[in-house]
Amino acid sequence: MKFATAVSLMLAASANAFAPVLNTNAGTSSALSMSKVERNPNFAKLAGGYLFPEIGRRRNAYIEANPEMASRIISLGIGDTTQPIPEHILSGLVNSASKLGTKEGYSGYGAEQGMADLRKKIADKLYNGIIKDSEVFVSDGAKCDIMRVQQVFGPGVTTAVQDPSYPVYVDTSVMMGQTGNINEATKQYDNIVYMPCTDKNDFFPDIDNMPRADIVYFCSPNNPTGAAATKEQLEKLVKVCKERGSILVFDAAYAPFIRSPGVPKSIFEIEGAREVAMECNSFSKYAGFTGVRLGWTVVPDELTFADGSKVRDDFNRVMTTAFNGASNIVQGGGLACLDDEGLAEIDALIDYYLENAKLLKEAMESIGYSVYGGADAPYVFVKLPEGKSSWDTFSEILEKAQVVTIPGAGFGPGGEGYLRLSAFAPRDTVIEACSRLKEAMAPVAA
Ligand code: PLP
């Protein structure tokens, strides 16, 4: 069966392009007894499966329909790292694992907030002392921390997101019950403020003209647009949040990709941010820890709720109640990341991915596309010709070039008309993908 036919059959089976493939009870309901528990209505509001499994599902459908193409597939899709963990960092993981086999080195549960020396090293090495170690909460990753942040805020808050944005902010807001239903026409949830970030506004929202929200999620360098906000832009963001009494949740998961001088790597480089912002961060993209799992969130002492209570204390309550500390093995790896040798290894890894991003950007520009990002970020955001749908382009490239990309619309309605390419693939496959993309996507009609 042709891929296009397979996909249209799948889509026809559901009115919703995102609907996960369900193992329905049809025909067997008499054999199964259902519970008497009402489904959480917030989950019914979710427009469908999470974006990345959906991409995997479409890729698998293509392979099933075209098995002879399976070995040709190149993934520039999900932002997963591919390069091995460098030697010094790896030795941190190995040594801390080995210690567990000795009487003296064994440790059980650790502090829920993370090892004291790792918290201190994060504060010293990555924040140059502008935050205190007691404000660092070590975790199993930024994605999980975003949900914990949502648990702190609860269902009663309003949320603002960049549009397009990393889907976790919107999906967790829906799960928490902060939103209404999705509006099928606009593809936006009621009660979320979508802040358009496109080439028309240099990928920075016109925040003065946006409605107020309690919680503002902001990611820089951005996934998916690759835009890294300037100091002036972040000053503006902090100022507006302060004036409006909003809390800014800053996602800095791609901070080490910033190479342009003067572009802030942390929101705490901005004056006044300590009273307004918290920051989620991660070793995932720093050191290839996507599978290892290690991140952290900074919650400054000065960040308070309307009643004067500290956000930090409630975040600490969530961490101590619903989390039991990051793995002690992995935290050993985190400590090694922040040694001088580890930091040098991280720099080399990031250089490698940035070179990939440059190659992808140049390839798409050479065939006439406007391309954004890819300089201080591992994502290249390609503008498609007017009227071209990003999901259609995704399918077309998969079919013609066997390259997996991510349609911009998967990151929110503001991403329609763009395609995200990830630079995390190995170099040889990036080079091959560039030549296939040039062939499959050129020339662009003026
Ligand atoms: N934040 C952003 C913006 C991301 O793109 C990602 C992963 O792709 C994460 C957070 C997840 O980080 P972690 O692997 O630490 O959960």
XYZ file of C-alpha atoms and ligand atoms in Angstrom:
462
model
C 0.000 0.000 0.000
C 1.254 3.501 -0.830
C 2.169 5.608 2.177
C -0.285 8.364 1.263
C -3.094 5.780 1.110
C -2.063 4.265 4.430
C -2.029 7.658 6.094
C -5.345 8.744 4.637
C -6.912 5.493 5.839
C -5.528 6.135 9.291
C -6.827 9.677 9.262
C -10.180 8.625 7.931
C -10.498 6.256 10.866
C -10.492 9.272 13.108
C -11.706 12.801 12.739
C -8.631 13.894 14.641
C -5.227 13.779 12.971
C -3.614 13.342 16.377
C -5.830 10.586 17.705
C -3.642 7.809 19.075
C -4.188 4.330 17.708
C -6.523 2.947 20.319
C -6.974 -0.620 21.303
C -10.740 -0.262 21.337
C -13.140 -2.492 23.188
C -15.382 -2.728 20.136
C -16.790 -6.199 19.814
C -15.333 -7.374 23.115
C -17.149 -5.067 25.531
C -19.354 -7.860 26.781
C -16.244 -9.804 27.845
C -14.639 -6.858 29.667
C -16.083 -5.223 32.722
C -15.539 -1.478 32.961
C -14.636 0.276 36.192
C -17.054 2.733 37.772
C -14.418 5.462 37.852
C -15.143 8.596 35.853
C -12.369 9.548 33.457
C -10.572 12.757 34.384
C -12.405 15.164 32.062
C -9.234 17.172 31.455
C -7.693 14.223 29.656
C -10.670 14.060 27.334
C -9.891 17.661 26.333
C -6.421 16.768 25.041
C -6.423 17.008 21.285
C -4.721 13.652 20.890
C -1.456 11.846 21.513
C 1.716 13.680 22.437
C 3.452 15.045 19.329
C 6.573 12.888 19.216
C 4.862 9.487 19.502
C 2.580 10.705 16.705
C 5.612 11.373 14.513
C 6.896 7.879 15.334
C 3.520 6.407 14.451
C 3.522 8.060 11.026
C 7.114 7.002 10.392
C 6.198 3.407 11.294
C 3.136 3.534 9.047
C 5.389 4.631 6.195
C 7.848 1.797 6.871
C 5.029 -0.710 7.069
C 3.730 0.449 3.704
C 7.254 0.650 2.199
C 9.437 -1.927 4.012
C 12.182 -1.638 1.384
C 12.757 1.978 2.527
C 13.271 1.145 6.214
C 17.083 1.228 6.078
C 17.083 4.583 4.261
C 15.225 6.498 6.984
C 17.118 9.438 8.485
C 15.686 11.155 11.528
C 15.901 14.917 11.851
C 12.791 14.665 13.977
C 12.643 14.392 17.758
C 15.442 16.345 19.416
C 17.234 13.323 20.802
C 21.004 13.285 21.146
C 23.011 10.674 19.241
C 26.672 11.125 20.183
C 28.271 8.966 22.898
C 28.806 10.392 26.356
C 32.394 11.712 26.495
C 35.041 10.002 28.568
C 35.355 12.185 31.638
C 31.609 12.554 32.066
C 31.169 8.824 31.562
C 33.769 8.133 34.255
C 31.596 10.109 36.685
C 28.680 7.785 35.952
C 30.810 4.635 36.101
C 32.588 5.583 39.317
C 29.412 6.460 41.135
C 27.859 3.168 39.997
C 30.936 1.245 41.194
C 30.822 2.939 44.598
C 27.436 1.370 45.198
C 29.141 -2.041 45.254
C 31.324 -1.129 48.209
C 30.502 -0.920 51.895
C 31.983 2.543 52.271
C 30.579 3.938 49.036
C 27.063 2.577 49.199
C 24.226 5.103 49.498
C 20.474 4.661 49.549
C 17.848 7.374 49.333
C 19.403 10.785 48.986
C 18.046 14.282 49.569
C 14.966 14.908 47.428
C 16.479 18.229 46.358
C 19.699 16.596 45.140
C 23.243 16.067 46.459
C 24.551 19.125 48.265
C 27.780 19.186 46.237
C 25.912 18.980 42.920
C 23.553 21.808 43.914
C 26.560 23.895 44.875
C 28.452 23.083 41.699
C 25.441 24.021 39.525
C 25.115 27.338 41.370
C 28.848 28.077 41.135
C 29.722 26.836 37.660
C 26.566 27.520 35.674
C 25.215 30.561 37.472
C 28.452 32.169 38.566
C 27.096 32.559 42.059
C 24.041 34.667 41.027
C 21.830 32.036 42.616
C 22.270 30.099 45.875
C 22.729 26.339 46.072
C 19.624 26.113 48.288
C 17.621 27.488 45.340
C 18.671 24.613 43.049
C 16.452 21.519 42.945
C 18.094 18.616 41.134
C 15.689 16.332 39.295
C 15.262 13.648 36.673
C 14.776 16.195 33.894
C 13.122 19.396 32.767
C 10.030 17.760 31.286
C 9.172 16.150 34.623
C 9.926 19.430 36.404
C 7.477 21.312 34.201
C 4.703 18.985 35.419
C 5.860 19.501 39.015
C 5.746 23.254 38.476
C 2.177 22.812 37.232
C 1.323 20.860 40.399
C 2.520 23.818 42.446
C 0.293 26.248 40.543
C -2.777 24.005 40.404
C -5.863 24.262 38.228
C -6.837 27.879 39.006
C -4.161 29.771 37.074
C -4.121 31.144 33.546
C -1.164 30.320 31.364
C 0.602 32.025 28.465
C 2.838 30.214 25.987
C 4.903 31.154 22.977
C 3.177 29.929 19.835
C 4.752 27.694 18.578
C 6.231 26.096 21.691
C 7.461 22.866 23.251
C 4.135 20.992 23.606
C 4.607 20.115 27.297
C 3.536 23.565 28.577
C 0.159 23.410 26.859
C -0.507 19.712 27.405
C 0.288 19.850 31.140
C -1.889 22.963 31.489
C -4.745 20.985 29.942
C -4.100 17.977 32.189
C -4.110 20.214 35.271
C -7.527 21.593 34.357
C -6.375 25.152 33.704
C -7.949 25.296 30.249
C -11.223 24.962 28.475
C -11.726 22.844 25.395
C -9.789 23.174 22.196
C -11.345 25.428 19.605
C -11.364 23.298 16.479
C -11.190 26.327 14.200
C -8.203 28.030 15.824
C -6.595 24.861 17.294
C -6.174 26.821 20.515
C -7.405 25.887 23.973
C -9.711 28.308 25.732
C -8.061 30.041 28.664
C -4.508 29.806 27.353
C -2.859 32.953 26.049
C -1.036 32.086 22.826
C 1.756 34.555 22.115
C 2.556 34.353 18.389
C 6.285 34.078 17.674
C 6.958 34.023 13.942
C 9.340 35.635 11.474
C 6.957 38.611 11.446
C 7.934 39.582 15.004
C 11.447 38.159 15.015
C 10.118 35.199 17.050
C 9.564 37.394 20.113
C 5.994 38.067 21.257
C 4.359 41.449 21.315
C 3.880 41.049 25.060
C 2.575 44.570 25.666
C -0.449 43.711 23.572
C -1.032 40.251 25.019
C -3.632 39.643 27.714
C -2.251 39.067 31.218
C -1.648 35.485 32.343
C -0.656 34.248 35.801
C 2.074 31.976 34.513
C 4.172 32.751 31.441
C 6.212 29.895 29.923
C 9.128 31.107 27.888
C 11.834 28.999 26.262
C 15.123 30.436 24.987
C 16.912 29.259 22.919
C 13.585 28.138 21.654
C 12.246 24.788 20.693
C 11.100 24.711 17.895
C 12.009 28.082 16.354
C 15.679 28.107 17.372
C 15.373 31.781 18.360
C 17.540 32.912 21.278
C 16.096 36.001 22.960
C 18.406 38.998 23.347
C 19.138 40.693 26.654
C 16.824 43.585 25.733
C 14.006 41.196 24.869
C 14.371 39.324 28.152
C 14.521 42.596 30.080
C 11.220 43.504 28.479
C 9.740 40.123 29.373
C 10.805 40.409 33.018
C 9.538 43.993 33.215
C 6.096 43.130 31.826
C 5.764 40.054 34.071
C 6.704 42.180 37.071
C 4.225 44.941 36.226
C 1.465 42.405 35.760
C 2.309 40.249 38.771
C 2.885 37.177 36.586
C 5.340 34.368 37.282
C 7.755 33.566 34.476
C 8.760 29.921 34.020
C 11.908 30.115 31.936
C 13.023 26.972 30.111
C 16.769 27.120 29.469
C 17.262 23.520 28.327
C 19.240 24.709 25.267
C 21.337 27.367 27.015
C 24.743 25.812 26.220
C 24.079 26.224 22.497
C 24.294 29.993 22.856
C 27.471 31.209 21.218
C 26.482 34.767 20.281
C 28.098 37.240 22.653
C 25.720 39.035 25.012
C 22.812 36.604 24.620
C 21.764 35.531 28.151
C 22.052 31.864 29.065
C 19.856 32.242 32.121
C 16.931 34.468 32.988
C 18.769 35.323 36.207
C 21.235 37.375 34.174
C 18.385 39.877 33.904
C 18.037 42.401 36.690
C 14.922 41.883 38.778
C 14.333 38.328 37.526
C 14.701 36.824 40.979
C 11.329 38.292 42.038
C 9.586 37.145 38.871
C 11.091 33.982 37.466
C 11.953 30.356 38.031
C 14.122 28.393 35.607
C 13.940 24.779 34.433
C 17.081 23.286 32.973
C 18.554 19.948 32.018
C 21.725 17.977 31.358
C 19.912 16.207 28.494
C 21.225 18.349 25.679
C 24.351 19.513 27.526
C 25.892 16.105 27.816
C 23.788 13.570 25.924
C 21.857 12.727 29.106
C 18.471 12.337 27.376
C 18.381 8.693 28.454
C 20.456 9.133 31.596
C 17.962 11.693 33.005
C 19.199 14.650 35.033
C 17.924 18.193 35.259
C 17.296 20.960 37.731
C 14.977 23.822 38.534
C 15.977 27.070 40.202
C 13.394 28.743 42.418
C 14.715 31.953 43.964
C 13.838 32.883 47.540
C 12.307 36.180 46.423
C 9.653 34.549 44.201
C 6.348 34.665 46.090
C 2.630 34.127 45.684
C 0.061 36.867 46.246
C -0.119 35.979 49.969
C 3.629 36.439 50.378
C 4.386 32.730 50.737
C 7.434 31.446 48.898
C 7.019 29.521 45.643
C 10.221 27.752 46.644
C 8.574 26.223 49.718
C 5.694 24.752 47.695
C 8.064 23.461 45.033
C 10.100 21.877 47.814
C 6.882 20.288 49.134
C 6.153 18.742 45.734
C 9.727 17.481 45.397
C 9.775 15.944 48.875
C 6.338 14.380 48.501
C 6.229 13.198 44.906
C 9.896 12.722 44.051
C 12.605 10.756 45.818
C 15.691 12.428 44.433
C 17.568 11.918 41.178
C 19.534 8.677 40.860
C 22.773 8.795 42.851
C 24.631 7.247 39.896
C 23.390 9.923 37.562
C 24.201 12.748 39.943
C 27.795 11.469 39.885
C 27.646 12.010 36.134
C 26.285 15.528 36.714
C 29.224 16.356 38.996
C 31.645 15.154 36.309
C 29.856 17.337 33.717
C 30.749 20.386 35.775
C 34.447 19.598 36.223
C 36.676 21.588 33.876
C 37.246 18.460 31.743
C 33.497 17.801 31.636
C 32.691 21.368 30.626
C 35.256 21.147 27.814
C 33.681 17.877 26.635
C 30.239 19.500 26.650
C 31.567 22.385 24.543
C 32.980 19.943 21.989
C 29.688 18.017 21.809
C 27.695 21.201 21.311
C 30.137 22.413 18.629
C 29.479 19.171 16.770
C 25.697 19.655 16.829
C 25.999 23.348 15.949
C 28.054 22.426 12.887
C 25.232 20.046 11.890
C 22.752 22.885 12.321
C 24.889 25.108 10.092
C 24.981 22.450 7.357
C 21.190 22.023 7.465
C 20.629 25.769 7.409
C 22.985 26.256 4.467
C 21.412 23.380 2.542
C 17.904 24.805 2.856
C 19.049 28.344 2.108
C 20.874 27.130 -0.983
C 17.553 26.039 -2.472
C 15.841 29.298 -1.693
C 14.157 28.842 1.668
C 14.143 31.386 4.472
C 15.657 29.603 7.438
C 15.670 30.636 11.095
C 17.448 29.354 14.197
C 20.373 26.979 13.930
C 22.934 29.484 15.236
C 22.454 29.487 19.024
C 20.230 26.424 18.961
C 20.161 22.867 17.617
C 16.928 23.515 15.705
C 16.583 24.883 12.201
C 13.174 26.367 11.443
C 12.373 26.423 7.742
C 9.695 28.699 6.353
C 7.529 26.902 3.810
C 6.060 28.505 0.700
C 2.802 30.393 1.331
C -0.172 28.068 1.761
C 1.900 24.879 2.118
C 0.798 22.777 5.102
C 3.517 21.592 7.435
C 1.973 18.125 7.941
C 1.712 17.686 4.151
C 5.337 18.750 3.782
C 6.359 16.316 6.512
C 4.649 13.471 4.586
C 6.067 14.611 1.262
C 9.653 14.674 2.565
C 9.236 11.307 4.244
C 7.917 9.836 1.028
C 10.393 11.464 -1.362
C 13.550 11.596 0.744
C 12.949 9.213 3.669
C 13.858 12.025 6.051
C 11.809 12.474 9.225
C 11.215 16.124 10.134
C 8.704 17.767 12.480
C 5.844 19.862 11.131
C 5.716 23.280 12.754
C 1.975 22.901 13.403
C 2.806 20.130 15.886
C 4.088 22.866 18.202
C 0.921 24.947 18.060
C -1.058 26.787 15.425
C 1.641 29.491 15.163
C 4.026 26.844 13.799
C 1.920 26.205 10.703
C 3.884 27.054 7.577
C 7.229 25.977 9.081
C 9.214 22.771 9.375
C 11.621 21.950 12.221
C 14.871 20.119 11.476
C 16.867 18.757 14.392
C 20.670 18.896 14.293
C 21.120 16.034 16.761
C 21.717 13.388 14.072
C 25.214 11.944 13.373
C 27.261 14.029 10.894
C 27.241 11.540 8.012
C 23.464 11.278 8.120
C 23.115 15.063 8.285
C 25.250 15.353 5.143
C 23.169 12.707 3.412
C 19.928 14.359 4.572
C 21.124 17.713 3.204
C 21.654 16.257 -0.248
C 18.297 14.438 -0.212
C 16.454 17.539 1.023
C 18.051 19.647 -1.696
C 16.788 17.189 -4.276
C 13.324 16.641 -2.781
C 12.502 20.221 -1.851
C 14.062 22.292 -4.615
C 13.401 24.531 -6.312
C 11.090 26.814 -4.374
C 8.730 28.731 -6.606
C 9.250 32.479 -6.151
N 12.459 21.712 27.559
C 12.535 21.808 26.233
C 12.303 23.124 25.589
C 12.799 20.687 25.457
O 12.857 20.789 24.124
C 13.016 19.449 26.089
C 13.305 18.236 25.320
O 13.345 18.152 24.140
C 12.917 19.393 27.467
C 12.642 20.543 28.179
C 13.038 18.083 28.159
O 14.198 17.981 28.876
P 14.493 16.691 29.725
O 15.137 15.684 28.836
O 15.409 17.192 30.791
O 13.215 16.198 30.312
